[in-house]
Amino acid sequence: MSSVLELSPAIADKILKESALKGVSVEVYLKEIAAKNEDDRIKQMREAVKDELFMADLTETMNDFGHTDFDK
């Protein structure tokens, strides 16, 4: 997963300085920030998609809902 985000020069400079102070790359620094701010619900969703039974049930449910528009 990747995304593009445009930063102001001041924010970019701050990120560069703080990552250098920590002695890590900007990528590692930003991943640390993202991990700290990640909502618990997101963590639970990430774990759920690793569960084969959950995904099978979800797929079956999605297929069932896919037919609802055609039932009369």
PDB file of C-alpha atoms in Angstrom:
ATOM      1  CA  MET A   1       0.000   0.000   0.000  1.00  0.00           C
ATOM      2  CA  SER A   2       1.377   3.362  -0.913  1.00  0.00           C
ATOM      3  CA  SER A   3       0.041   6.856  -1.139  1.00  0.00           C
ATOM      4  CA  VAL A   4       1.240  10.264  -2.191  1.00  0.00           C
ATOM      5  CA  LEU A   5       1.009  13.200   0.151  1.00  0.00           C
ATOM      6  CA  GLU A   6       2.203  16.706  -0.591  1.00  0.00           C
ATOM      7  CA  LEU A   7       3.826  18.450   2.349  1.00  0.00           C
ATOM      8  CA  SER A   8       4.702  22.035   2.976  1.00  0.00           C
ATOM      9  CA  PRO A   9       8.450  22.688   3.055  1.00  0.00           C
ATOM     10  CA  ALA A  10       8.251  23.436   6.789  1.00  0.00           C
ATOM     11  CA  ILE A  11       6.645  20.095   7.617  1.00  0.00           C
ATOM     12  CA  ALA A  12       9.025  18.213   5.330  1.00  0.00           C
ATOM     13  CA  ASP A  13      11.971  19.904   7.039  1.00  0.00           C
ATOM     14  CA  LYS A  14      10.599  18.986  10.464  1.00  0.00           C
ATOM     15  CA  ILE A  15      10.210  15.343   9.423  1.00  0.00           C
ATOM     16  CA  LEU A  16      13.754  15.232   8.070  1.00  0.00           C
ATOM     17  CA  LYS A  17      15.176  16.761  11.256  1.00  0.00           C
ATOM     18  CA  GLU A  18      13.218  14.511  13.626  1.00  0.00           C
ATOM     19  CA  SER A  19      14.105  11.346  11.705  1.00  0.00           C
ATOM     20  CA  ALA A  20      17.786  12.381  11.751  1.00  0.00           C
ATOM     21  CA  LEU A  21      17.609  12.996  15.519  1.00  0.00           C
ATOM     22  CA  LYS A  22      16.223   9.490  16.009  1.00  0.00           C
ATOM     23  CA  GLY A  23      18.869   8.074  13.665  1.00  0.00           C
ATOM     24  CA  VAL A  24      16.361   6.386  11.359  1.00  0.00           C
ATOM     25  CA  SER A  25      15.312   6.870   7.763  1.00  0.00           C
ATOM     26  CA  VAL A  26      12.330   9.065   6.980  1.00  0.00           C
ATOM     27  CA  GLU A  27      10.398   5.971   5.882  1.00  0.00           C
ATOM     28  CA  VAL A  28      10.981   4.214   9.220  1.00  0.00           C
ATOM     29  CA  TYR A  29      10.160   7.406  11.138  1.00  0.00           C
ATOM     30  CA  LEU A  30       6.856   7.878   9.288  1.00  0.00           C
ATOM     31  CA  LYS A  31       5.933   4.205   9.764  1.00  0.00           C
ATOM     32  CA  GLU A  32       6.512   4.624  13.507  1.00  0.00           C
ATOM     33  CA  ILE A  33       4.216   7.651  13.576  1.00  0.00           C
ATOM     34  CA  ALA A  34       1.546   5.831  11.566  1.00  0.00           C
ATOM     35  CA  ALA A  35       1.718   2.780  13.841  1.00  0.00           C
ATOM     36  CA  LYS A  36       1.245   4.941  16.951  1.00  0.00           C
ATOM     37  CA  ASN A  37      -1.780   6.660  15.464  1.00  0.00           C
ATOM     38  CA  GLU A  38      -3.421   3.552  14.028  1.00  0.00           C
ATOM     39  CA  ASP A  39      -6.885   2.994  15.411  1.00  0.00           C
ATOM     40  CA  ASP A  40      -7.504  -0.289  17.273  1.00  0.00           C
ATOM     41  CA  ARG A  41     -10.323  -1.029  14.836  1.00  0.00           C
ATOM     42  CA  ILE A  42      -7.835  -0.977  11.964  1.00  0.00           C
ATOM     43  CA  LYS A  43      -5.581  -3.405  13.825  1.00  0.00           C
ATOM     44  CA  GLN A  44      -8.545  -5.737  14.368  1.00  0.00           C
ATOM     45  CA  MET A  45      -9.470  -5.558  10.679  1.00  0.00           C
ATOM     46  CA  ARG A  46      -5.888  -6.383   9.688  1.00  0.00           C
ATOM     47  CA  GLU A  47      -6.002  -9.452  11.933  1.00  0.00           C
ATOM     48  CA  ALA A  48      -9.425 -10.493  10.636  1.00  0.00           C
ATOM     49  CA  VAL A  49      -8.302 -10.628   7.005  1.00  0.00           C
ATOM     50  CA  LYS A  50      -5.623 -13.111   8.033  1.00  0.00           C
ATOM     51  CA  ASP A  51      -8.327 -15.481   9.347  1.00  0.00           C
ATOM     52  CA  GLU A  52      -9.340 -17.913   6.594  1.00  0.00           C
ATOM     53  CA  LEU A  53     -12.689 -18.823   8.196  1.00  0.00           C
ATOM     54  CA  PHE A  54     -13.648 -15.172   8.620  1.00  0.00           C
ATOM     55  CA  MET A  55     -12.776 -14.434   5.006  1.00  0.00           C
ATOM     56  CA  ALA A  56     -14.768 -17.452   3.806  1.00  0.00           C
ATOM     57  CA  ASP A  57     -17.804 -16.290   5.787  1.00  0.00           C
ATOM     58  CA  LEU A  58     -17.392 -12.739   4.530  1.00  0.00           C
ATOM     59  CA  THR A  59     -17.168 -13.958   0.933  1.00  0.00           C
ATOM     60  CA  GLU A  60     -20.309 -16.041   1.351  1.00  0.00           C
ATOM     61  CA  THR A  61     -22.155 -13.082   2.892  1.00  0.00           C
ATOM     62  CA  MET A  62     -21.051 -10.796   0.073  1.00  0.00           C
ATOM     63  CA  ASN A  63     -22.259 -13.331  -2.484  1.00  0.00           C
ATOM     64  CA  ASP A  64     -25.627 -13.574  -0.715  1.00  0.00           C
ATOM     65  CA  PHE A  65     -26.050  -9.791  -0.770  1.00  0.00           C
ATOM     66  CA  GLY A  66     -25.080  -9.733  -4.423  1.00  0.00           C
ATOM     67  CA  HIS A  67     -28.275 -11.627  -5.229  1.00  0.00           C
ATOM     68  CA  THR A  68     -30.651  -9.461  -3.206  1.00  0.00           C
ATOM     69  CA  ASP A  69     -31.168  -6.913  -5.998  1.00  0.00           C
ATOM     70  CA  PHE A  70     -32.509  -9.637  -8.266  1.00  0.00           C
ATOM     71  CA  ASP A  71     -34.920 -11.294  -5.814  1.00  0.00           C
ATOM     72  CA  LYS A  72     -38.562 -10.243  -6.097  1.00  0.00           C
TER      73      LYS A  72
END
